[in-house]
mmCIF file of C-alpha atoms and ligand atoms in Angstrom:
data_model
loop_
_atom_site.group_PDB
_atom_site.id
_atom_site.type_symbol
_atom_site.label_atom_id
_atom_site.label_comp_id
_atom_site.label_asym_id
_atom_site.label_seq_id
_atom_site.Cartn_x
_atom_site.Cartn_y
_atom_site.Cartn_z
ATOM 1 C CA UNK A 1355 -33.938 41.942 -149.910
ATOM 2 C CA UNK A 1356 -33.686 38.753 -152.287
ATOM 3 C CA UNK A 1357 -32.475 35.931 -149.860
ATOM 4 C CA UNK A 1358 -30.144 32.877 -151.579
ATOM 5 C CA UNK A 1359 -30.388 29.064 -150.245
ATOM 6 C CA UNK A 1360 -27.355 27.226 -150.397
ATOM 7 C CA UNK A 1361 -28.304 25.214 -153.729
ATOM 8 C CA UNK A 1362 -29.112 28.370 -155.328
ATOM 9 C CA UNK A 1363 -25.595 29.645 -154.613
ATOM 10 C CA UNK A 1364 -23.906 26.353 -156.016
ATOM 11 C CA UNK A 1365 -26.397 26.462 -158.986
ATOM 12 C CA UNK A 1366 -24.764 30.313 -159.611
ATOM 13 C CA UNK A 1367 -21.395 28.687 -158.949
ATOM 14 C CA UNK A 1368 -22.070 26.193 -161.546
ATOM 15 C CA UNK A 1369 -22.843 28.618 -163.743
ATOM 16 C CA UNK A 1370 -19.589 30.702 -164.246
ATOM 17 C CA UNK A 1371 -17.211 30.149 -166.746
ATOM 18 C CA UNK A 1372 -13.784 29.398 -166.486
ATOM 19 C CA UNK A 1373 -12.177 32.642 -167.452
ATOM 20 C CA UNK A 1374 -10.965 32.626 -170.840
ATOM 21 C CA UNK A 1375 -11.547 35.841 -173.556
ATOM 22 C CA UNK A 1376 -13.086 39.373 -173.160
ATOM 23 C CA UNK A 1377 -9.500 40.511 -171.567
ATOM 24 C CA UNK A 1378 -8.962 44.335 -171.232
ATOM 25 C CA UNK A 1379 -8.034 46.148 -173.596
ATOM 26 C CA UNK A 1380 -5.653 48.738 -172.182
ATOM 27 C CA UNK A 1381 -4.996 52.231 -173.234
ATOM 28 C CA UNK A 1382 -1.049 53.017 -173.254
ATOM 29 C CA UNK A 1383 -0.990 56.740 -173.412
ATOM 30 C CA UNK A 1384 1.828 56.982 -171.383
ATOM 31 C CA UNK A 1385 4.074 54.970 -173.471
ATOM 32 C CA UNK A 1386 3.001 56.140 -176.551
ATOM 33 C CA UNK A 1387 3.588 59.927 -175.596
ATOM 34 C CA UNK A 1388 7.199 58.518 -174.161
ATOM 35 C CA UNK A 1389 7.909 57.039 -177.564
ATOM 36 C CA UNK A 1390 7.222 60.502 -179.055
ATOM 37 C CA UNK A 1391 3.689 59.525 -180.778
ATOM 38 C CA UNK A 1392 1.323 62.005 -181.489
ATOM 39 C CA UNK A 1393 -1.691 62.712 -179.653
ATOM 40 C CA UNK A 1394 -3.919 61.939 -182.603
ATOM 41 C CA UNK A 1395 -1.929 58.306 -182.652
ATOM 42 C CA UNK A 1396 -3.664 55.979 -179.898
ATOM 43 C CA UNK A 1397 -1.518 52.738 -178.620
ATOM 44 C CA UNK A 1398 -4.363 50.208 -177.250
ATOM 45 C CA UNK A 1399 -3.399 46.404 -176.109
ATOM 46 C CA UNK A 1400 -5.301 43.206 -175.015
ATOM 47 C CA UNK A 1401 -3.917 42.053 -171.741
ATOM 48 C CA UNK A 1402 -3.929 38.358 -172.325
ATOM 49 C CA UNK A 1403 -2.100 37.510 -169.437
ATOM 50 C CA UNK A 1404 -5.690 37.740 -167.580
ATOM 51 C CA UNK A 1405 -6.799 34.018 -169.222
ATOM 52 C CA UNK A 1406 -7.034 31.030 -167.237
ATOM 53 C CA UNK A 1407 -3.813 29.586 -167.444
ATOM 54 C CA UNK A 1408 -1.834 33.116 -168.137
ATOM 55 C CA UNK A 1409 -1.531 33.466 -171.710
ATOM 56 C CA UNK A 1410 -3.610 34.208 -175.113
ATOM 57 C CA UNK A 1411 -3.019 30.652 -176.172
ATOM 58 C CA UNK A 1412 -5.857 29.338 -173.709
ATOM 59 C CA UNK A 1413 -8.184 30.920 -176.662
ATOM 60 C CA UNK A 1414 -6.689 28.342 -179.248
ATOM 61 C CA UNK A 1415 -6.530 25.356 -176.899
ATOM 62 C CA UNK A 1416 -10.438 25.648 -176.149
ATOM 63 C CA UNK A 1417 -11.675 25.969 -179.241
ATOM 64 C CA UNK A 1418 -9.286 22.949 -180.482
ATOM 65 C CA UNK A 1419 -10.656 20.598 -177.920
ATOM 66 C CA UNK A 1420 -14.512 21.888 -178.318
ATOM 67 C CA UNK A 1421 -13.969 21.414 -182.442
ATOM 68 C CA UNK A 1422 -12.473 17.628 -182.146
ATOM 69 C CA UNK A 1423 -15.173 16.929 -179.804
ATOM 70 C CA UNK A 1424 -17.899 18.599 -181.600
ATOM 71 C CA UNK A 1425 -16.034 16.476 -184.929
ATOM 72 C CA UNK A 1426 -15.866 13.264 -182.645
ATOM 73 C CA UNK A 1427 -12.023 13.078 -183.502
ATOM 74 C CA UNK A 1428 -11.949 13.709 -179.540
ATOM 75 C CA UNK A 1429 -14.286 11.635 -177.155
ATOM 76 C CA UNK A 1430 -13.266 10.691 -172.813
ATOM 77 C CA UNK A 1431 -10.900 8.355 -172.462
ATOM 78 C CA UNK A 1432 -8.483 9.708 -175.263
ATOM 79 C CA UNK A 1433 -4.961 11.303 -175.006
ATOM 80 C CA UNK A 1434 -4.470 15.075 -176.179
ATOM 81 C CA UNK A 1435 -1.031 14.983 -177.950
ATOM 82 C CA UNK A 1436 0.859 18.359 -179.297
ATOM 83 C CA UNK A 1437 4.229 20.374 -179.079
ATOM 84 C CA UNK A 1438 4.726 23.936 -178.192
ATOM 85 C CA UNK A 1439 6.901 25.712 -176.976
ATOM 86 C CA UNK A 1440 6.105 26.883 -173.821
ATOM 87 C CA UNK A 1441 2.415 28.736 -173.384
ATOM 88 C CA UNK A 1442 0.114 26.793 -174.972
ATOM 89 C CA UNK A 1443 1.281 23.418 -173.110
ATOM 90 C CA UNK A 1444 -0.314 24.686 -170.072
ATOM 91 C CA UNK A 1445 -3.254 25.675 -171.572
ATOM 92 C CA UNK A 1446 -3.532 22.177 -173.271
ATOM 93 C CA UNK A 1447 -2.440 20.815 -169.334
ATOM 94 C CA UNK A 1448 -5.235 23.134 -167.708
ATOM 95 C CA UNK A 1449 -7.915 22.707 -170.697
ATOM 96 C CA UNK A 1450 -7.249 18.973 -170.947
ATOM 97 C CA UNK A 1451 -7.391 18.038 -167.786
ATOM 98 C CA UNK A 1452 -10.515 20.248 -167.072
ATOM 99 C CA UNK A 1453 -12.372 18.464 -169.598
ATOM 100 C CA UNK A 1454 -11.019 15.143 -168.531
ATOM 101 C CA UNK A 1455 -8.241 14.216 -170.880
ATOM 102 C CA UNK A 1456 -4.951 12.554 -170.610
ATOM 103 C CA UNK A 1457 -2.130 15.380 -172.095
ATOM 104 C CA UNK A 1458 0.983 14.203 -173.650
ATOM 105 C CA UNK A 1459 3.411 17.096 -174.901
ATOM 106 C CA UNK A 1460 6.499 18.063 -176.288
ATOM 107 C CA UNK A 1461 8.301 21.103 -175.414
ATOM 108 C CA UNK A 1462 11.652 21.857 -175.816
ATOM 109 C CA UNK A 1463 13.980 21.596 -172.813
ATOM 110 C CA UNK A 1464 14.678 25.588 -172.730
ATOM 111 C CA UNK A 1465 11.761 26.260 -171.973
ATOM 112 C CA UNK A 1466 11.620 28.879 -169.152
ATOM 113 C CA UNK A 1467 12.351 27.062 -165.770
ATOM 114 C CA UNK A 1468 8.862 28.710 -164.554
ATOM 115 C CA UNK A 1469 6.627 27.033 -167.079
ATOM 116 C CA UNK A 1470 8.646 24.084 -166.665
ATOM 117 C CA UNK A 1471 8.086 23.729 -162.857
ATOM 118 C CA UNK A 1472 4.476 25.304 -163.717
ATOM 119 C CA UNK A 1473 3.659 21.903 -165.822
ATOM 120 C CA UNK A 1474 5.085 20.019 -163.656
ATOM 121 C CA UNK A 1475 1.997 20.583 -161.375
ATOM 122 C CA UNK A 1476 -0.074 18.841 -163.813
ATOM 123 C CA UNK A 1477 -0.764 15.078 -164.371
ATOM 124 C CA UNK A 1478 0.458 15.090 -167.693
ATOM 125 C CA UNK A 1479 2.947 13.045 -169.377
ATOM 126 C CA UNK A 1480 5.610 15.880 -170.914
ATOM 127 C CA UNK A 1481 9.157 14.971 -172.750
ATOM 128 C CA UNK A 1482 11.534 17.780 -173.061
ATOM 129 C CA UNK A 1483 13.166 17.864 -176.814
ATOM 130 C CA UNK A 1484 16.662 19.334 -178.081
ATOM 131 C CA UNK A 1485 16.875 22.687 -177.239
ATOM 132 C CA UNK A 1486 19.119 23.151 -179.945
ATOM 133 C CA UNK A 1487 15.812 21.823 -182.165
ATOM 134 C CA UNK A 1488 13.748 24.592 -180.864
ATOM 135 C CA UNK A 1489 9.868 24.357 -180.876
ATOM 136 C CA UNK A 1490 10.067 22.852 -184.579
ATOM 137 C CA UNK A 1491 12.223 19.831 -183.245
ATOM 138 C CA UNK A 1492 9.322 19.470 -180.503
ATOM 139 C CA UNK A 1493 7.076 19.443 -183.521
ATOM 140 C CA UNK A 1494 8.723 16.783 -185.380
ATOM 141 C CA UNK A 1495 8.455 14.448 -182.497
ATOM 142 C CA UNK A 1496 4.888 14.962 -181.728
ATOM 143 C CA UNK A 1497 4.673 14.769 -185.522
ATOM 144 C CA UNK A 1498 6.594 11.419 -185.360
ATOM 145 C CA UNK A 1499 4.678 9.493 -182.449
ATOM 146 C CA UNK A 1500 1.095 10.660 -183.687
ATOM 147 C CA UNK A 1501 1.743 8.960 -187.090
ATOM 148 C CA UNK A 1502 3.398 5.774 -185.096
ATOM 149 C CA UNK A 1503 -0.138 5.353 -182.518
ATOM 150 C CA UNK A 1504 -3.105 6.737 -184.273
ATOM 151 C CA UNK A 1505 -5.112 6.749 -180.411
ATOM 152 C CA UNK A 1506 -3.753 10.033 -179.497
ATOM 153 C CA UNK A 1507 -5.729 13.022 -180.634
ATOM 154 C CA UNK A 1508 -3.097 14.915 -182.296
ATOM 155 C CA UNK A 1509 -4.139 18.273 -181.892
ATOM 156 C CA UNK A 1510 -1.314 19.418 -183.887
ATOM 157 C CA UNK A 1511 -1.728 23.380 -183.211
ATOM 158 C CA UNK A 1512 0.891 24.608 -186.236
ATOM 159 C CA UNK A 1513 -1.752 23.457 -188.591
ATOM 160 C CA UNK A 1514 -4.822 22.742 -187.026
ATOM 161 C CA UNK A 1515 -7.689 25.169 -188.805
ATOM 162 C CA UNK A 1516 -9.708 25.709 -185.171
ATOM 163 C CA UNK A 1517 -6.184 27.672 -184.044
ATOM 164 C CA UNK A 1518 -6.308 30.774 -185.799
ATOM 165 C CA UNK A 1519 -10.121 30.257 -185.852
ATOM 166 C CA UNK A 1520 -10.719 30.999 -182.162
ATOM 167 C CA UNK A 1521 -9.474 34.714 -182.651
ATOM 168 C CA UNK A 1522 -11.270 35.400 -185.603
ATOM 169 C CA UNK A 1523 -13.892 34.174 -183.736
ATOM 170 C CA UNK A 1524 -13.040 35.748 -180.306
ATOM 171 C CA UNK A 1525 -10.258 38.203 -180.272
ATOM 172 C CA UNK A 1526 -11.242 40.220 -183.259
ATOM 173 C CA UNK A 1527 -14.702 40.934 -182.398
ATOM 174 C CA UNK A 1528 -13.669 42.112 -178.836
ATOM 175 C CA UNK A 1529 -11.048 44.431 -180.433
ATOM 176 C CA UNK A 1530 -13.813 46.045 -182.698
ATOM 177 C CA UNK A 1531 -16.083 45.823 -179.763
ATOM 178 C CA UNK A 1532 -13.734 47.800 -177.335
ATOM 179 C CA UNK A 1533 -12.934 50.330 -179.745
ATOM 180 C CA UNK A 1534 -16.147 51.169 -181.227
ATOM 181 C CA UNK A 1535 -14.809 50.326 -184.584
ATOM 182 C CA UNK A 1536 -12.520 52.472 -184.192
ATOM 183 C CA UNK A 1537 -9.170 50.541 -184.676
ATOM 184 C CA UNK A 1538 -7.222 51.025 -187.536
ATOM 185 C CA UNK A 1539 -4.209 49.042 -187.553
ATOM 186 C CA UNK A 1540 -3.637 45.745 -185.641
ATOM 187 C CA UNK A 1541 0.204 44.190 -184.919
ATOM 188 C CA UNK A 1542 0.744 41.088 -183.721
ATOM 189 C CA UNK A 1543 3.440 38.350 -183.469
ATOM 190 C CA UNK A 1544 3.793 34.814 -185.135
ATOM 191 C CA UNK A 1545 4.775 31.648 -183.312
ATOM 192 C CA UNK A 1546 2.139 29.500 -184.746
ATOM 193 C CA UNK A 1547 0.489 32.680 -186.938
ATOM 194 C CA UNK A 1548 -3.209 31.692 -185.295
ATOM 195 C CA UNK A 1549 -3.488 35.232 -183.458
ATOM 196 C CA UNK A 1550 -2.447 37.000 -186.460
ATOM 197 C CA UNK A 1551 -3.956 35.272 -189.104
ATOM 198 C CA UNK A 1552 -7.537 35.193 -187.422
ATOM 199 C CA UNK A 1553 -7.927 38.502 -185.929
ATOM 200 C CA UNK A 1554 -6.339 39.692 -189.487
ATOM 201 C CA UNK A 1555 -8.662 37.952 -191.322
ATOM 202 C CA UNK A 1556 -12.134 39.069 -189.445
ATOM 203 C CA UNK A 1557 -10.875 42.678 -188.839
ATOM 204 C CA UNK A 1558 -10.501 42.778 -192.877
ATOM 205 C CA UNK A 1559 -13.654 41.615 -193.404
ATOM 206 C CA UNK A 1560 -15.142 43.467 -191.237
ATOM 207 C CA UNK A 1561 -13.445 46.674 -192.796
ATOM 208 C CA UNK A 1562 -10.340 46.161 -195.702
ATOM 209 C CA UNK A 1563 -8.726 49.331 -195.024
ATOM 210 C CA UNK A 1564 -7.583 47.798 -191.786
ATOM 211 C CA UNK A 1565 -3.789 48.149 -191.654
ATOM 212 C CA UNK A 1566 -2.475 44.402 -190.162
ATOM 213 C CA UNK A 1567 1.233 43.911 -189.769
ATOM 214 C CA UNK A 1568 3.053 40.479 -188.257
ATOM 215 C CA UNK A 1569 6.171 41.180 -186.061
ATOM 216 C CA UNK A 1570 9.379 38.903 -185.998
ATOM 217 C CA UNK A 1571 12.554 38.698 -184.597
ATOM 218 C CA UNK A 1572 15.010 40.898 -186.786
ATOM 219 C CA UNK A 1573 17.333 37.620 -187.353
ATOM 220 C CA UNK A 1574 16.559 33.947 -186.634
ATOM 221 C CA UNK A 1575 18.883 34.118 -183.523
ATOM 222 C CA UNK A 1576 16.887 36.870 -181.538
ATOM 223 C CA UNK A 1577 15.672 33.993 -179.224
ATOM 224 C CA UNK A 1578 12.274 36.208 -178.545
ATOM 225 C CA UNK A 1579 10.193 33.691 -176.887
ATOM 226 C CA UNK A 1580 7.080 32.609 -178.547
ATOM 227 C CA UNK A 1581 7.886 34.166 -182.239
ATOM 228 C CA UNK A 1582 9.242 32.617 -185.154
ATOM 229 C CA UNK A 1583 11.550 34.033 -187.955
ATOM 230 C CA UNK A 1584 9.470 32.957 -190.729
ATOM 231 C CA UNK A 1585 12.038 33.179 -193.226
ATOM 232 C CA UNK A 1586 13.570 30.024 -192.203
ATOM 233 C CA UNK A 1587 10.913 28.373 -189.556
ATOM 234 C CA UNK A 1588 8.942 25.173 -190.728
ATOM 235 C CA UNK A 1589 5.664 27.207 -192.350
ATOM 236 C CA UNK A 1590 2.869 26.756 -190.198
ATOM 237 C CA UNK A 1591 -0.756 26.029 -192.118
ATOM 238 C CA UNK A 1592 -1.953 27.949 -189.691
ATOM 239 C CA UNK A 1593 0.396 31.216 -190.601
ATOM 240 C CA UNK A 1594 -1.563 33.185 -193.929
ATOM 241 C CA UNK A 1595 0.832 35.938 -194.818
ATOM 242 C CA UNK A 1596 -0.957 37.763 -197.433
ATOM 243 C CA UNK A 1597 -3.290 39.270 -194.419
ATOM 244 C CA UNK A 1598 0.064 41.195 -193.990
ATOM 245 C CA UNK A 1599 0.469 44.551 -195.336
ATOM 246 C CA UNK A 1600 3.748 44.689 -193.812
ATOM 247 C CA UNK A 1601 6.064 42.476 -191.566
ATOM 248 C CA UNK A 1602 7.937 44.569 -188.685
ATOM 249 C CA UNK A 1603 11.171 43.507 -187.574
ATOM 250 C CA UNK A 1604 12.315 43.932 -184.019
ATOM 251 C CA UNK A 1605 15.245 42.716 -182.025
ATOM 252 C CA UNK A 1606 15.645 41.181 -178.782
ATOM 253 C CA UNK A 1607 16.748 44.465 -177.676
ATOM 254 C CA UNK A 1608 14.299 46.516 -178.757
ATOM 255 C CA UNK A 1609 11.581 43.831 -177.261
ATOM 256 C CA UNK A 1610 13.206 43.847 -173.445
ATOM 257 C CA UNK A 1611 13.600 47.940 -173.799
ATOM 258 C CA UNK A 1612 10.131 48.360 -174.642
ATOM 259 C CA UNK A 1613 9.589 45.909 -171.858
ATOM 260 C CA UNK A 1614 11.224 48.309 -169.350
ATOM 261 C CA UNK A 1615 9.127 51.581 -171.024
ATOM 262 C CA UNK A 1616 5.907 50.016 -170.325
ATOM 263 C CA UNK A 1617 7.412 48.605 -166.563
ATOM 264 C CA UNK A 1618 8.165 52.167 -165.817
ATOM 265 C CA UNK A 1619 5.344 54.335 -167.884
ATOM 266 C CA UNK A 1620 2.638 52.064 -166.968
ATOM 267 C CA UNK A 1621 3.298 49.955 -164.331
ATOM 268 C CA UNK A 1622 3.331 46.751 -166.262
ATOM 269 C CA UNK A 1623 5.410 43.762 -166.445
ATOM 270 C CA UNK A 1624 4.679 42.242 -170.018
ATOM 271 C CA UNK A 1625 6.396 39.111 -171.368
ATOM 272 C CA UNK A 1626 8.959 39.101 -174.497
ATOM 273 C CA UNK A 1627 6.681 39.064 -176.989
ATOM 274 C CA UNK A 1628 4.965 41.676 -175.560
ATOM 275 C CA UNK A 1629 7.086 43.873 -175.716
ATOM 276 C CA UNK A 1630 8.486 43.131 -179.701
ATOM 277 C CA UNK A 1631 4.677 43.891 -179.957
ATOM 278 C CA UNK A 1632 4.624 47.528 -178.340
ATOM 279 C CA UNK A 1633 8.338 47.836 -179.895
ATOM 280 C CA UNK A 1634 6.454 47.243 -183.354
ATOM 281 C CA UNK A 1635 3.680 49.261 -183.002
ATOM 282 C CA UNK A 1636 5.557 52.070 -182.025
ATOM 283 C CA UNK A 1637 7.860 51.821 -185.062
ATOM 284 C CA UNK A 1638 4.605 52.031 -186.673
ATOM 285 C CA UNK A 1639 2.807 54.932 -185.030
ATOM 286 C CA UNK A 1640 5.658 57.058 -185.408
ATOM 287 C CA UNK A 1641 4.774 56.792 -189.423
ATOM 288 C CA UNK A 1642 1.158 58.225 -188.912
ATOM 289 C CA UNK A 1643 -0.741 61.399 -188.253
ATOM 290 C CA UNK A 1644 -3.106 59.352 -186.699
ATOM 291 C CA UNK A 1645 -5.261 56.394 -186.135
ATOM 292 C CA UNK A 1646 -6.213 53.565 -183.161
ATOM 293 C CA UNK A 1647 -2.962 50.911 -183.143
ATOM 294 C CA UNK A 1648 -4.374 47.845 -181.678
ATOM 295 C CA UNK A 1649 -1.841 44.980 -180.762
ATOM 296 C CA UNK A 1650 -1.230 42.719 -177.693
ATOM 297 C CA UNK A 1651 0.224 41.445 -174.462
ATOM 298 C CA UNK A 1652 0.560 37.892 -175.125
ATOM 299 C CA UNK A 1653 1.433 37.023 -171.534
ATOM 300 C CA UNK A 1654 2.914 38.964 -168.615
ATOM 301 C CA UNK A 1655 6.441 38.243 -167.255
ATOM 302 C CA UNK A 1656 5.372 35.387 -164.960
ATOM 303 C CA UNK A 1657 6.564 32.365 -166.609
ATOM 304 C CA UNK A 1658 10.278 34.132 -167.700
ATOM 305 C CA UNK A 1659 12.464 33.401 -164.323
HETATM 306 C C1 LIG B 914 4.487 34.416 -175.540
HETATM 307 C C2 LIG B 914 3.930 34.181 -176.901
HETATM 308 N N1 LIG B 914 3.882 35.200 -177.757
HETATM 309 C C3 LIG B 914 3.425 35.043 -179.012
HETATM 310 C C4 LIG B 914 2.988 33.834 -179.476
HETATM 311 C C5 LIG B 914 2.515 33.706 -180.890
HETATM 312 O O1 LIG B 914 1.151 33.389 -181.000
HETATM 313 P P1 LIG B 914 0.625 32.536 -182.228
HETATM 314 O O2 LIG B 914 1.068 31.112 -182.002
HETATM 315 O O3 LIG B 914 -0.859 32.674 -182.185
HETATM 316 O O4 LIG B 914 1.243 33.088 -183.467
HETATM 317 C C6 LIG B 914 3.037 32.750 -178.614
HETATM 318 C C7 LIG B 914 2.630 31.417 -179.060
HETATM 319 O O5 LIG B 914 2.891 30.412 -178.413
HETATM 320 C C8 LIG B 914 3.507 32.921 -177.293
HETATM 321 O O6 LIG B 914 3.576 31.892 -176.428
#
């Protein structure tokens, strides 16, 4: 039997990485045969609720902070400045502070309560904007006090190239990994367009006949948390919408219904987003014979009490 000493153990501790990426990628049979798909039809989604701080925008807020610093735009010392509007301010207070930085944020005051008392754990220094404003008010004024104190790192995440590159360089691949290759449509939702617009982009390369469709709210007053109705949003850089080969609209309703058919057919409790996702890809799979729909759980319903 292979014995351990102590410092071996704390070298193996010092090993692991903080858990961020290769999240499952579960197989919802159940909801797909409730929804009337057929057989042939699969209905497969990354649970990205299993990243460090609870949501898939801990992928983004790595790779922002490990570009700056690789570009020396980011060095210790410095202040990590941004908006958002909920999710990916605690993955810039977890990520930040784990590498050492000073976080500064903007986030609209209606944000969930949860995340709210959730950031509040962190030493960060967080104003809450008009909630009338919405997450593009909370950009305006991270927009405003970056151009006013050039010391912050802005990391500006709307149109900051290193967002929608950490799915094309992370998401994608484990989507084509998990399915063999098999997938042959991917949905996803836009807030900042960074999931879409990477995972798009490398699945297509990877194969062009790969069907990618956004989803949005149905009207700009849906109020689904984490997308944006592009039609009238501020355009994010980091949003390309002629990956699309369609755009699927779904409504608040439809999101918190699909919410309670994956709750009771497979024992999940998925965020908002989530389920305008599954709602999406189920509008979608009821148009095909068959194929391997591939979308995802952007967070779980932790942060929405
Ligand atoms: C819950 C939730 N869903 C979806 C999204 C959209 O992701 P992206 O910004 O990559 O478009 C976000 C982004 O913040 C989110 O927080």
């Amino acid at each position: 039997m292979k014995t351990y000493t102590t410092h071996q153990h704390l070298n193996y501790l010092e090993t692991v990485q903080w858990p961020i990426g290769q999240t499952p990628l579960l197989n919802l049979a159940a909801t797909a045969a409730a929804a009337g798909l057929p057989d042939s039809v699969r209905l497969l989604a990354k649970a990205e609720w299993f990243n460090l701080s609870g949501s898939v925008k801990d992928r983004a807020a790595r790779r922002i902070i490990q570009t700056a610093e690789a570009e020396g735009k980011l060095w210790p010392g410095m202040t990590l400045l941004d908006s958002s509007s909920g999710n990916m301010a605690l993955s810039y207070a977890s990520l930040g502070r784990l590498h050492g930085y000073k976080v500064k944020l903007f986030v609209p005051a209606n944000a969930t309560p949860a995340r709210l008392t959730l950031l509040q754990n962190y030493s960060i220094d967080l104003t809450l904007t008009d909630p009338a404003l919405g997450s593009d008010g909370a950009m305006a004024a991270a927009r405003a006090l970056a151009a006013q104190n050039p010391r912050y790192f802005y990391a500006n995440q709307y149109d900051n190239p290193a967002n929608w590159e950490a799915y094309y360089a992370t998401l994608a691949p484990e989507v084509w990994q998990q399915t063999g290759g098999q997938v042959t449509h991917f949905v996803a939702g836009v807030g900042s367009g960074g999931t879409f617009t990477g995972a798009a982009r490398w699945l297509k390369e990877c194969n062009p006949a790969i069907f990618c469709a956004t989803v949005q709210p149905q009207t700009e007053k849906e109020g689904i948390k984490g997308l944006k109705f592009m039609a009238t949003a501020v355009p994010p850089k980091t949003y390309d919408p002629s990956l699309a080969d369609a755009h699927l609209a779904v409504t608040a309703v439809e999101a918190n219904a699909t919410r309670q058919l994956l709750a009771d057919c497979e024992g999940l409790s998925v965020g908002p987003s989530g389920g305008a996702n599954v709602a999406a890809a189920l509008q979608l799979g009821r148009t095909l014979d068959q194929g391997t729909i591939v979308t995802l759980f952007p967070d779980d319903s932790r942060y929405y009490s």
